[in-house]
């Protein structure tokens, strides 16, 4: 008498891989710069208490915006239903993103940068400098999330491509939530560090500027590893 044991289907994205990609996204220099500018503006205008609420509202808006964008991309990609080619495609994309970040380690500012385009920055800063309330920060978060797409969506697209290998929305939603929680976690940490007095916006911005190449090097290493891992699995 043989008893069949039901096996749970494997997740299309290993949790460590998903968290690594989200960490790369979260450590992107332009995402950190946006929050630092927002908090500095609100602190100057309304003080720490208002800045705390504004920072949390901004992080919430980024979370909701990226979650909804991710859900839309996931739905679009699942239409194709070709897991092998999707995996190879996102693997190749991951390697391209890794090489682009590697370029910024050695030749930062040459040709292009893996951050918010320089031509967009004045408009983004104009929006952020008008924020003086949590409600304004919430609205700014939704708007600014569009500016962040070119510099911080690469790892997200790679993960969404992998999630699309299995058309199972019940398993995808928790993974999307986890990814975006990791993505906004540094924003929340910086916000609380500012409130409890252990972080100064000027020092944080100076640290960000000093470590731009290091942040790009981390992103390059993780994305090249993910790309190699995906392509190797199908060879």
JSON list of C-alpha atoms in Angstrom, two decimals:
[
{"chain": "A", "resi": 1, "resn": "UNK", "atom": "CA", "xyz": [0.00, 0.00, 0.00]},
{"chain": "A", "resi": 2, "resn": "UNK", "atom": "CA", "xyz": [1.56, 3.22, -1.11]},
{"chain": "A", "resi": 3, "resn": "UNK", "atom": "CA", "xyz": [0.59, 6.50, 0.34]},
{"chain": "A", "resi": 4, "resn": "UNK", "atom": "CA", "xyz": [1.16, 9.58, -1.73]},
{"chain": "A", "resi": 5, "resn": "UNK", "atom": "CA", "xyz": [2.56, 12.45, 0.21]},
{"chain": "A", "resi": 6, "resn": "UNK", "atom": "CA", "xyz": [1.39, 15.82, -0.98]},
{"chain": "A", "resi": 7, "resn": "UNK", "atom": "CA", "xyz": [4.31, 18.10, -1.58]},
{"chain": "A", "resi": 8, "resn": "UNK", "atom": "CA", "xyz": [3.99, 21.82, -1.37]},
{"chain": "A", "resi": 9, "resn": "UNK", "atom": "CA", "xyz": [5.08, 23.61, -4.54]},
{"chain": "A", "resi": 10, "resn": "UNK", "atom": "CA", "xyz": [8.37, 25.40, -4.20]},
{"chain": "A", "resi": 11, "resn": "UNK", "atom": "CA", "xyz": [8.36, 29.13, -4.13]},
{"chain": "A", "resi": 12, "resn": "UNK", "atom": "CA", "xyz": [9.54, 30.64, -7.37]},
{"chain": "A", "resi": 13, "resn": "UNK", "atom": "CA", "xyz": [11.69, 33.11, -5.40]},
{"chain": "A", "resi": 14, "resn": "UNK", "atom": "CA", "xyz": [13.83, 31.94, -2.46]},
{"chain": "A", "resi": 15, "resn": "UNK", "atom": "CA", "xyz": [13.30, 34.25, 0.51]},
{"chain": "A", "resi": 16, "resn": "UNK", "atom": "CA", "xyz": [17.04, 35.11, 0.88]},
{"chain": "A", "resi": 17, "resn": "UNK", "atom": "CA", "xyz": [17.13, 36.07, -2.81]},
{"chain": "A", "resi": 18, "resn": "UNK", "atom": "CA", "xyz": [14.05, 38.27, -2.44]},
{"chain": "A", "resi": 19, "resn": "UNK", "atom": "CA", "xyz": [15.39, 39.99, 0.69]},
{"chain": "A", "resi": 20, "resn": "UNK", "atom": "CA", "xyz": [18.80, 40.55, -0.96]},
{"chain": "A", "resi": 21, "resn": "UNK", "atom": "CA", "xyz": [17.17, 42.25, -3.96]},
{"chain": "A", "resi": 22, "resn": "UNK", "atom": "CA", "xyz": [14.98, 44.35, -1.67]},
{"chain": "A", "resi": 23, "resn": "UNK", "atom": "CA", "xyz": [18.05, 45.35, 0.33]},
{"chain": "A", "resi": 24, "resn": "UNK", "atom": "CA", "xyz": [19.76, 46.52, -2.86]},
{"chain": "A", "resi": 25, "resn": "UNK", "atom": "CA", "xyz": [16.66, 48.54, -3.68]},
{"chain": "A", "resi": 26, "resn": "UNK", "atom": "CA", "xyz": [16.50, 49.98, -0.16]},
{"chain": "A", "resi": 27, "resn": "UNK", "atom": "CA", "xyz": [20.17, 51.00, -0.10]},
{"chain": "A", "resi": 28, "resn": "UNK", "atom": "CA", "xyz": [19.90, 52.89, -3.38]},
{"chain": "A", "resi": 29, "resn": "UNK", "atom": "CA", "xyz": [21.50, 56.33, -2.87]},
{"chain": "A", "resi": 30, "resn": "UNK", "atom": "CA", "xyz": [18.66, 58.29, -4.46]},
{"chain": "A", "resi": 31, "resn": "UNK", "atom": "CA", "xyz": [15.95, 56.70, -2.28]},
{"chain": "A", "resi": 32, "resn": "UNK", "atom": "CA", "xyz": [17.87, 57.68, 0.86]},
{"chain": "A", "resi": 33, "resn": "UNK", "atom": "CA", "xyz": [18.53, 61.19, -0.47]},
{"chain": "A", "resi": 34, "resn": "UNK", "atom": "CA", "xyz": [14.82, 61.83, -0.97]},
{"chain": "A", "resi": 35, "resn": "UNK", "atom": "CA", "xyz": [13.91, 60.96, 2.61]},
{"chain": "A", "resi": 36, "resn": "UNK", "atom": "CA", "xyz": [16.81, 62.97, 4.08]},
{"chain": "A", "resi": 37, "resn": "UNK", "atom": "CA", "xyz": [15.74, 66.05, 2.13]},
{"chain": "A", "resi": 38, "resn": "UNK", "atom": "CA", "xyz": [12.11, 65.61, 3.21]},
{"chain": "A", "resi": 39, "resn": "UNK", "atom": "CA", "xyz": [12.94, 65.25, 6.89]},
{"chain": "A", "resi": 40, "resn": "UNK", "atom": "CA", "xyz": [15.35, 68.21, 6.85]},
{"chain": "A", "resi": 41, "resn": "UNK", "atom": "CA", "xyz": [12.64, 70.38, 5.27]},
{"chain": "A", "resi": 42, "resn": "UNK", "atom": "CA", "xyz": [9.92, 69.42, 7.75]},
{"chain": "A", "resi": 43, "resn": "UNK", "atom": "CA", "xyz": [12.22, 69.71, 10.78]},
{"chain": "A", "resi": 44, "resn": "UNK", "atom": "CA", "xyz": [13.18, 73.23, 9.75]},
{"chain": "A", "resi": 45, "resn": "UNK", "atom": "CA", "xyz": [9.56, 74.25, 9.23]},
{"chain": "A", "resi": 46, "resn": "UNK", "atom": "CA", "xyz": [7.62, 72.35, 11.92]},
{"chain": "A", "resi": 47, "resn": "UNK", "atom": "CA", "xyz": [10.02, 70.51, 14.26]},
{"chain": "A", "resi": 48, "resn": "UNK", "atom": "CA", "xyz": [10.75, 66.88, 15.10]},
{"chain": "A", "resi": 49, "resn": "UNK", "atom": "CA", "xyz": [7.24, 65.72, 16.00]},
{"chain": "A", "resi": 50, "resn": "UNK", "atom": "CA", "xyz": [5.81, 66.77, 12.66]},
{"chain": "A", "resi": 51, "resn": "UNK", "atom": "CA", "xyz": [8.89, 65.36, 10.90]},
{"chain": "A", "resi": 52, "resn": "UNK", "atom": "CA", "xyz": [8.32, 61.96, 12.54]},
{"chain": "A", "resi": 53, "resn": "UNK", "atom": "CA", "xyz": [4.75, 61.73, 11.25]},
{"chain": "A", "resi": 54, "resn": "UNK", "atom": "CA", "xyz": [5.81, 63.06, 7.86]},
{"chain": "A", "resi": 55, "resn": "UNK", "atom": "CA", "xyz": [8.61, 60.51, 7.53]},
{"chain": "A", "resi": 56, "resn": "UNK", "atom": "CA", "xyz": [6.26, 57.65, 8.39]},
{"chain": "A", "resi": 57, "resn": "UNK", "atom": "CA", "xyz": [3.57, 58.97, 6.03]},
{"chain": "A", "resi": 58, "resn": "UNK", "atom": "CA", "xyz": [6.13, 59.28, 3.24]},
{"chain": "A", "resi": 59, "resn": "UNK", "atom": "CA", "xyz": [7.34, 55.71, 3.84]},
{"chain": "A", "resi": 60, "resn": "UNK", "atom": "CA", "xyz": [3.73, 54.47, 3.79]},
{"chain": "A", "resi": 61, "resn": "UNK", "atom": "CA", "xyz": [3.07, 56.21, 0.48]},
{"chain": "A", "resi": 62, "resn": "UNK", "atom": "CA", "xyz": [6.21, 54.67, -1.06]},
{"chain": "A", "resi": 63, "resn": "UNK", "atom": "CA", "xyz": [5.16, 51.24, 0.23]},
{"chain": "A", "resi": 64, "resn": "UNK", "atom": "CA", "xyz": [1.63, 51.48, -1.20]},
{"chain": "A", "resi": 65, "resn": "UNK", "atom": "CA", "xyz": [2.80, 52.94, -4.50]},
{"chain": "A", "resi": 66, "resn": "UNK", "atom": "CA", "xyz": [5.50, 50.32, -5.08]},
{"chain": "A", "resi": 67, "resn": "UNK", "atom": "CA", "xyz": [3.21, 47.48, -3.99]},
{"chain": "A", "resi": 68, "resn": "UNK", "atom": "CA", "xyz": [0.53, 48.53, -6.48]},
{"chain": "A", "resi": 69, "resn": "UNK", "atom": "CA", "xyz": [3.07, 49.06, -9.26]},
{"chain": "A", "resi": 70, "resn": "UNK", "atom": "CA", "xyz": [4.54, 45.64, -8.54]},
{"chain": "A", "resi": 71, "resn": "UNK", "atom": "CA", "xyz": [1.13, 44.01, -8.62]},
{"chain": "A", "resi": 72, "resn": "UNK", "atom": "CA", "xyz": [0.45, 45.61, -11.99]},
{"chain": "A", "resi": 73, "resn": "UNK", "atom": "CA", "xyz": [3.77, 44.48, -13.47]},
{"chain": "A", "resi": 74, "resn": "UNK", "atom": "CA", "xyz": [3.25, 40.97, -12.07]},
{"chain": "A", "resi": 75, "resn": "UNK", "atom": "CA", "xyz": [-0.19, 40.73, -13.69]},
{"chain": "A", "resi": 76, "resn": "UNK", "atom": "CA", "xyz": [1.21, 41.92, -17.02]},
{"chain": "A", "resi": 77, "resn": "UNK", "atom": "CA", "xyz": [4.14, 39.48, -17.02]},
{"chain": "A", "resi": 78, "resn": "UNK", "atom": "CA", "xyz": [2.00, 36.44, -16.12]},
{"chain": "A", "resi": 79, "resn": "UNK", "atom": "CA", "xyz": [0.13, 36.89, -19.41]},
{"chain": "A", "resi": 80, "resn": "UNK", "atom": "CA", "xyz": [3.13, 35.47, -21.28]},
{"chain": "A", "resi": 81, "resn": "UNK", "atom": "CA", "xyz": [3.33, 32.24, -19.26]},
{"chain": "A", "resi": 82, "resn": "UNK", "atom": "CA", "xyz": [6.89, 31.27, -20.34]},
{"chain": "A", "resi": 83, "resn": "UNK", "atom": "CA", "xyz": [8.81, 30.65, -17.08]},
{"chain": "A", "resi": 84, "resn": "UNK", "atom": "CA", "xyz": [12.10, 29.59, -18.67]},
{"chain": "A", "resi": 85, "resn": "UNK", "atom": "CA", "xyz": [12.36, 32.60, -20.96]},
{"chain": "A", "resi": 86, "resn": "UNK", "atom": "CA", "xyz": [11.10, 34.98, -18.27]},
{"chain": "A", "resi": 87, "resn": "UNK", "atom": "CA", "xyz": [13.76, 33.66, -15.88]},
{"chain": "A", "resi": 88, "resn": "UNK", "atom": "CA", "xyz": [16.52, 33.96, -18.50]},
{"chain": "A", "resi": 89, "resn": "UNK", "atom": "CA", "xyz": [15.31, 37.44, -19.41]},
{"chain": "A", "resi": 90, "resn": "UNK", "atom": "CA", "xyz": [15.26, 38.76, -15.85]},
{"chain": "A", "resi": 91, "resn": "UNK", "atom": "CA", "xyz": [18.62, 37.05, -15.24]},
{"chain": "A", "resi": 92, "resn": "UNK", "atom": "CA", "xyz": [20.11, 38.97, -18.16]},
{"chain": "A", "resi": 93, "resn": "UNK", "atom": "CA", "xyz": [18.43, 42.17, -16.91]},
{"chain": "A", "resi": 94, "resn": "UNK", "atom": "CA", "xyz": [19.91, 41.58, -13.46]},
{"chain": "A", "resi": 95, "resn": "UNK", "atom": "CA", "xyz": [23.40, 41.28, -14.94]},
{"chain": "A", "resi": 96, "resn": "UNK", "atom": "CA", "xyz": [22.93, 44.50, -16.95]},
{"chain": "A", "resi": 97, "resn": "UNK", "atom": "CA", "xyz": [21.81, 46.33, -13.79]},
{"chain": "A", "resi": 98, "resn": "UNK", "atom": "CA", "xyz": [24.79, 44.90, -11.91]},
{"chain": "A", "resi": 99, "resn": "UNK", "atom": "CA", "xyz": [27.23, 46.05, -14.58]},
{"chain": "A", "resi": 100, "resn": "UNK", "atom": "CA", "xyz": [25.61, 49.50, -14.67]},
{"chain": "A", "resi": 101, "resn": "UNK", "atom": "CA", "xyz": [26.12, 49.82, -10.91]},
{"chain": "A", "resi": 102, "resn": "UNK", "atom": "CA", "xyz": [29.67, 48.54, -11.29]},
{"chain": "A", "resi": 103, "resn": "UNK", "atom": "CA", "xyz": [30.25, 51.35, -13.79]},
{"chain": "A", "resi": 104, "resn": "UNK", "atom": "CA", "xyz": [29.20, 53.84, -11.09]},
{"chain": "A", "resi": 105, "resn": "UNK", "atom": "CA", "xyz": [31.79, 52.36, -8.73]},
{"chain": "A", "resi": 106, "resn": "UNK", "atom": "CA", "xyz": [34.69, 53.21, -11.05]},
{"chain": "A", "resi": 107, "resn": "UNK", "atom": "CA", "xyz": [33.28, 55.92, -13.35]},
{"chain": "A", "resi": 108, "resn": "UNK", "atom": "CA", "xyz": [30.59, 57.64, -11.30]},
{"chain": "A", "resi": 109, "resn": "UNK", "atom": "CA", "xyz": [28.69, 60.29, -13.26]},
{"chain": "A", "resi": 110, "resn": "UNK", "atom": "CA", "xyz": [30.01, 59.22, -16.66]},
{"chain": "A", "resi": 111, "resn": "UNK", "atom": "CA", "xyz": [27.40, 58.83, -19.44]},
{"chain": "A", "resi": 112, "resn": "UNK", "atom": "CA", "xyz": [24.60, 57.94, -16.98]},
{"chain": "A", "resi": 113, "resn": "UNK", "atom": "CA", "xyz": [24.10, 57.11, -13.30]},
{"chain": "A", "resi": 114, "resn": "UNK", "atom": "CA", "xyz": [21.92, 54.48, -11.64]},
{"chain": "A", "resi": 115, "resn": "UNK", "atom": "CA", "xyz": [20.08, 57.14, -9.69]},
{"chain": "A", "resi": 116, "resn": "UNK", "atom": "CA", "xyz": [17.40, 59.75, -10.31]},
{"chain": "A", "resi": 117, "resn": "UNK", "atom": "CA", "xyz": [18.37, 61.49, -13.61]},
{"chain": "A", "resi": 118, "resn": "UNK", "atom": "CA", "xyz": [20.07, 64.82, -12.92]},
{"chain": "A", "resi": 119, "resn": "UNK", "atom": "CA", "xyz": [17.51, 66.65, -15.06]},
{"chain": "A", "resi": 120, "resn": "UNK", "atom": "CA", "xyz": [14.67, 65.40, -12.81]},
{"chain": "A", "resi": 121, "resn": "UNK", "atom": "CA", "xyz": [16.22, 66.36, -9.49]},
{"chain": "A", "resi": 122, "resn": "UNK", "atom": "CA", "xyz": [15.30, 70.08, -9.38]},
{"chain": "A", "resi": 123, "resn": "UNK", "atom": "CA", "xyz": [11.60, 69.26, -9.85]},
{"chain": "A", "resi": 124, "resn": "UNK", "atom": "CA", "xyz": [11.72, 66.51, -7.22]},
{"chain": "A", "resi": 125, "resn": "UNK", "atom": "CA", "xyz": [13.45, 68.82, -4.75]},
{"chain": "A", "resi": 126, "resn": "UNK", "atom": "CA", "xyz": [10.89, 71.53, -5.47]},
{"chain": "A", "resi": 127, "resn": "UNK", "atom": "CA", "xyz": [8.09, 69.12, -4.55]},
{"chain": "A", "resi": 128, "resn": "UNK", "atom": "CA", "xyz": [9.78, 67.96, -1.34]},
{"chain": "A", "resi": 129, "resn": "UNK", "atom": "CA", "xyz": [10.65, 71.47, -0.15]},
{"chain": "A", "resi": 130, "resn": "UNK", "atom": "CA", "xyz": [6.95, 72.39, -0.15]},
{"chain": "A", "resi": 131, "resn": "UNK", "atom": "CA", "xyz": [6.09, 69.59, 2.29]},
{"chain": "A", "resi": 132, "resn": "UNK", "atom": "CA", "xyz": [5.38, 70.76, 5.85]},
{"chain": "A", "resi": 133, "resn": "UNK", "atom": "CA", "xyz": [2.76, 68.24, 7.03]},
{"chain": "A", "resi": 134, "resn": "UNK", "atom": "CA", "xyz": [2.19, 64.45, 7.21]},
{"chain": "A", "resi": 135, "resn": "UNK", "atom": "CA", "xyz": [-0.62, 64.74, 4.65]},
{"chain": "A", "resi": 136, "resn": "UNK", "atom": "CA", "xyz": [1.69, 66.62, 2.30]},
{"chain": "A", "resi": 137, "resn": "UNK", "atom": "CA", "xyz": [4.38, 63.97, 2.86]},
{"chain": "A", "resi": 138, "resn": "UNK", "atom": "CA", "xyz": [1.88, 61.25, 1.96]},
{"chain": "A", "resi": 139, "resn": "UNK", "atom": "CA", "xyz": [1.02, 62.98, -1.31]},
{"chain": "A", "resi": 140, "resn": "UNK", "atom": "CA", "xyz": [4.67, 63.73, -2.04]},
{"chain": "A", "resi": 141, "resn": "UNK", "atom": "CA", "xyz": [5.50, 60.07, -1.48]},
{"chain": "A", "resi": 142, "resn": "UNK", "atom": "CA", "xyz": [3.14, 58.98, -4.25]},
{"chain": "A", "resi": 143, "resn": "UNK", "atom": "CA", "xyz": [4.51, 61.60, -6.64]},
{"chain": "A", "resi": 144, "resn": "UNK", "atom": "CA", "xyz": [8.18, 61.06, -5.80]},
{"chain": "A", "resi": 145, "resn": "UNK", "atom": "CA", "xyz": [7.81, 57.29, -6.20]},
{"chain": "A", "resi": 146, "resn": "UNK", "atom": "CA", "xyz": [7.51, 57.95, -9.94]},
{"chain": "A", "resi": 147, "resn": "UNK", "atom": "CA", "xyz": [10.84, 59.81, -9.90]},
{"chain": "A", "resi": 148, "resn": "UNK", "atom": "CA", "xyz": [12.47, 56.86, -8.12]},
{"chain": "A", "resi": 149, "resn": "UNK", "atom": "CA", "xyz": [11.39, 54.27, -10.70]},
{"chain": "A", "resi": 150, "resn": "UNK", "atom": "CA", "xyz": [14.43, 54.67, -13.04]},
{"chain": "A", "resi": 151, "resn": "UNK", "atom": "CA", "xyz": [16.97, 54.26, -10.24]},
{"chain": "A", "resi": 152, "resn": "UNK", "atom": "CA", "xyz": [15.35, 51.79, -7.86]},
{"chain": "A", "resi": 153, "resn": "UNK", "atom": "CA", "xyz": [13.04, 49.57, -9.90]},
{"chain": "A", "resi": 154, "resn": "UNK", "atom": "CA", "xyz": [15.66, 47.26, -11.42]},
{"chain": "A", "resi": 155, "resn": "UNK", "atom": "CA", "xyz": [15.85, 44.70, -8.59]},
{"chain": "A", "resi": 156, "resn": "UNK", "atom": "CA", "xyz": [12.06, 44.89, -8.20]},
{"chain": "A", "resi": 157, "resn": "UNK", "atom": "CA", "xyz": [11.48, 44.03, -11.87]},
{"chain": "A", "resi": 158, "resn": "UNK", "atom": "CA", "xyz": [13.85, 41.06, -11.54]},
{"chain": "A", "resi": 159, "resn": "UNK", "atom": "CA", "xyz": [11.91, 39.71, -8.55]},
{"chain": "A", "resi": 160, "resn": "UNK", "atom": "CA", "xyz": [8.56, 40.34, -10.25]},
{"chain": "A", "resi": 161, "resn": "UNK", "atom": "CA", "xyz": [9.76, 38.37, -13.26]},
{"chain": "A", "resi": 162, "resn": "UNK", "atom": "CA", "xyz": [10.59, 35.43, -11.00]},
{"chain": "A", "resi": 163, "resn": "UNK", "atom": "CA", "xyz": [7.27, 35.65, -9.19]},
{"chain": "A", "resi": 164, "resn": "UNK", "atom": "CA", "xyz": [5.53, 35.50, -12.56]},
{"chain": "A", "resi": 165, "resn": "UNK", "atom": "CA", "xyz": [6.93, 31.99, -13.10]},
{"chain": "A", "resi": 166, "resn": "UNK", "atom": "CA", "xyz": [4.10, 30.77, -10.89]},
{"chain": "A", "resi": 167, "resn": "UNK", "atom": "CA", "xyz": [0.72, 32.32, -11.51]},
{"chain": "A", "resi": 168, "resn": "UNK", "atom": "CA", "xyz": [-0.40, 32.05, -7.88]},
{"chain": "A", "resi": 169, "resn": "UNK", "atom": "CA", "xyz": [-1.59, 35.34, -6.47]},
{"chain": "A", "resi": 170, "resn": "UNK", "atom": "CA", "xyz": [-2.12, 33.89, -2.97]},
{"chain": "A", "resi": 171, "resn": "UNK", "atom": "CA", "xyz": [1.63, 33.19, -2.73]},
{"chain": "A", "resi": 172, "resn": "UNK", "atom": "CA", "xyz": [2.70, 36.32, -4.58]},
{"chain": "A", "resi": 173, "resn": "UNK", "atom": "CA", "xyz": [0.95, 38.90, -2.38]},
{"chain": "A", "resi": 174, "resn": "UNK", "atom": "CA", "xyz": [2.83, 38.01, 0.86]},
{"chain": "A", "resi": 175, "resn": "UNK", "atom": "CA", "xyz": [6.15, 38.09, -1.03]},
{"chain": "A", "resi": 176, "resn": "UNK", "atom": "CA", "xyz": [5.33, 41.49, -2.51]},
{"chain": "A", "resi": 177, "resn": "UNK", "atom": "CA", "xyz": [4.48, 42.75, 0.98]},
{"chain": "A", "resi": 178, "resn": "UNK", "atom": "CA", "xyz": [7.76, 41.37, 2.36]},
{"chain": "A", "resi": 179, "resn": "UNK", "atom": "CA", "xyz": [9.81, 42.91, -0.46]},
{"chain": "A", "resi": 180, "resn": "UNK", "atom": "CA", "xyz": [8.30, 46.35, 0.01]},
{"chain": "A", "resi": 181, "resn": "UNK", "atom": "CA", "xyz": [8.60, 46.21, 3.80]},
{"chain": "A", "resi": 182, "resn": "UNK", "atom": "CA", "xyz": [12.34, 45.61, 3.40]},
{"chain": "A", "resi": 183, "resn": "UNK", "atom": "CA", "xyz": [12.44, 48.40, 0.81]},
{"chain": "A", "resi": 184, "resn": "UNK", "atom": "CA", "xyz": [10.96, 51.05, 3.15]},
{"chain": "A", "resi": 185, "resn": "UNK", "atom": "CA", "xyz": [12.62, 49.73, 6.33]},
{"chain": "A", "resi": 186, "resn": "UNK", "atom": "CA", "xyz": [15.69, 52.04, 6.08]},
{"chain": "A", "resi": 187, "resn": "UNK", "atom": "CA", "xyz": [13.34, 55.01, 5.61]},
{"chain": "A", "resi": 188, "resn": "UNK", "atom": "CA", "xyz": [11.50, 54.08, 8.82]},
{"chain": "A", "resi": 189, "resn": "UNK", "atom": "CA", "xyz": [14.77, 53.51, 10.71]},
{"chain": "A", "resi": 190, "resn": "UNK", "atom": "CA", "xyz": [16.17, 56.88, 9.58]},
{"chain": "A", "resi": 191, "resn": "UNK", "atom": "CA", "xyz": [12.91, 58.59, 10.57]},
{"chain": "A", "resi": 192, "resn": "UNK", "atom": "CA", "xyz": [13.00, 57.18, 14.11]},
{"chain": "A", "resi": 193, "resn": "UNK", "atom": "CA", "xyz": [16.74, 57.80, 14.42]},
{"chain": "A", "resi": 194, "resn": "UNK", "atom": "CA", "xyz": [16.08, 61.45, 13.56]},
{"chain": "A", "resi": 195, "resn": "UNK", "atom": "CA", "xyz": [13.26, 61.69, 16.11]},
{"chain": "A", "resi": 196, "resn": "UNK", "atom": "CA", "xyz": [15.22, 60.16, 19.00]},
{"chain": "A", "resi": 197, "resn": "UNK", "atom": "CA", "xyz": [18.18, 62.39, 18.29]},
{"chain": "A", "resi": 198, "resn": "UNK", "atom": "CA", "xyz": [20.73, 59.82, 17.15]},
{"chain": "A", "resi": 199, "resn": "UNK", "atom": "CA", "xyz": [20.81, 61.06, 13.56]},
{"chain": "A", "resi": 200, "resn": "UNK", "atom": "CA", "xyz": [21.31, 64.49, 12.01]},
{"chain": "A", "resi": 201, "resn": "UNK", "atom": "CA", "xyz": [20.14, 65.06, 8.47]},
{"chain": "A", "resi": 202, "resn": "UNK", "atom": "CA", "xyz": [23.33, 66.89, 7.51]},
{"chain": "A", "resi": 203, "resn": "UNK", "atom": "CA", "xyz": [25.51, 64.04, 8.78]},
{"chain": "A", "resi": 204, "resn": "UNK", "atom": "CA", "xyz": [23.34, 61.44, 7.06]},
{"chain": "A", "resi": 205, "resn": "UNK", "atom": "CA", "xyz": [23.59, 63.25, 3.75]},
{"chain": "A", "resi": 206, "resn": "UNK", "atom": "CA", "xyz": [27.35, 63.58, 4.18]},
{"chain": "A", "resi": 207, "resn": "UNK", "atom": "CA", "xyz": [27.56, 59.83, 4.89]},
{"chain": "A", "resi": 208, "resn": "UNK", "atom": "CA", "xyz": [25.46, 59.08, 1.80]},
{"chain": "A", "resi": 209, "resn": "UNK", "atom": "CA", "xyz": [27.66, 61.24, -0.41]},
{"chain": "A", "resi": 210, "resn": "UNK", "atom": "CA", "xyz": [30.83, 59.68, 1.01]},
{"chain": "A", "resi": 211, "resn": "UNK", "atom": "CA", "xyz": [29.60, 56.12, 0.46]},
{"chain": "A", "resi": 212, "resn": "UNK", "atom": "CA", "xyz": [27.96, 56.44, -2.97]},
{"chain": "A", "resi": 213, "resn": "UNK", "atom": "CA", "xyz": [30.50, 54.13, -4.60]},
{"chain": "A", "resi": 214, "resn": "UNK", "atom": "CA", "xyz": [30.20, 51.57, -1.80]},
{"chain": "A", "resi": 215, "resn": "UNK", "atom": "CA", "xyz": [26.40, 51.48, -2.14]},
{"chain": "A", "resi": 216, "resn": "UNK", "atom": "CA", "xyz": [26.72, 50.97, -5.89]},
{"chain": "A", "resi": 217, "resn": "UNK", "atom": "CA", "xyz": [29.33, 48.24, -5.32]},
{"chain": "A", "resi": 218, "resn": "UNK", "atom": "CA", "xyz": [26.95, 46.36, -3.02]},
{"chain": "A", "resi": 219, "resn": "UNK", "atom": "CA", "xyz": [24.17, 46.67, -5.58]},
{"chain": "A", "resi": 220, "resn": "UNK", "atom": "CA", "xyz": [26.48, 45.46, -8.36]},
{"chain": "A", "resi": 221, "resn": "UNK", "atom": "CA", "xyz": [27.60, 42.40, -6.40]},
{"chain": "A", "resi": 222, "resn": "UNK", "atom": "CA", "xyz": [24.10, 41.31, -5.42]},
{"chain": "A", "resi": 223, "resn": "UNK", "atom": "CA", "xyz": [22.57, 41.87, -8.87]},
{"chain": "A", "resi": 224, "resn": "UNK", "atom": "CA", "xyz": [25.41, 40.06, -10.68]},
{"chain": "A", "resi": 225, "resn": "UNK", "atom": "CA", "xyz": [25.02, 37.12, -8.29]},
{"chain": "A", "resi": 226, "resn": "UNK", "atom": "CA", "xyz": [21.24, 37.00, -8.82]},
{"chain": "A", "resi": 227, "resn": "UNK", "atom": "CA", "xyz": [21.65, 37.17, -12.60]},
{"chain": "A", "resi": 228, "resn": "UNK", "atom": "CA", "xyz": [24.25, 34.42, -12.64]},
{"chain": "A", "resi": 229, "resn": "UNK", "atom": "CA", "xyz": [22.14, 32.26, -10.33]},
{"chain": "A", "resi": 230, "resn": "UNK", "atom": "CA", "xyz": [19.05, 32.57, -12.54]},
{"chain": "A", "resi": 231, "resn": "UNK", "atom": "CA", "xyz": [20.81, 31.85, -15.81]},
{"chain": "A", "resi": 232, "resn": "UNK", "atom": "CA", "xyz": [22.84, 28.94, -14.32]},
{"chain": "A", "resi": 233, "resn": "UNK", "atom": "CA", "xyz": [19.62, 27.27, -13.11]},
{"chain": "A", "resi": 234, "resn": "UNK", "atom": "CA", "xyz": [18.34, 26.99, -16.68]},
{"chain": "A", "resi": 235, "resn": "UNK", "atom": "CA", "xyz": [21.58, 25.86, -18.34]}
]
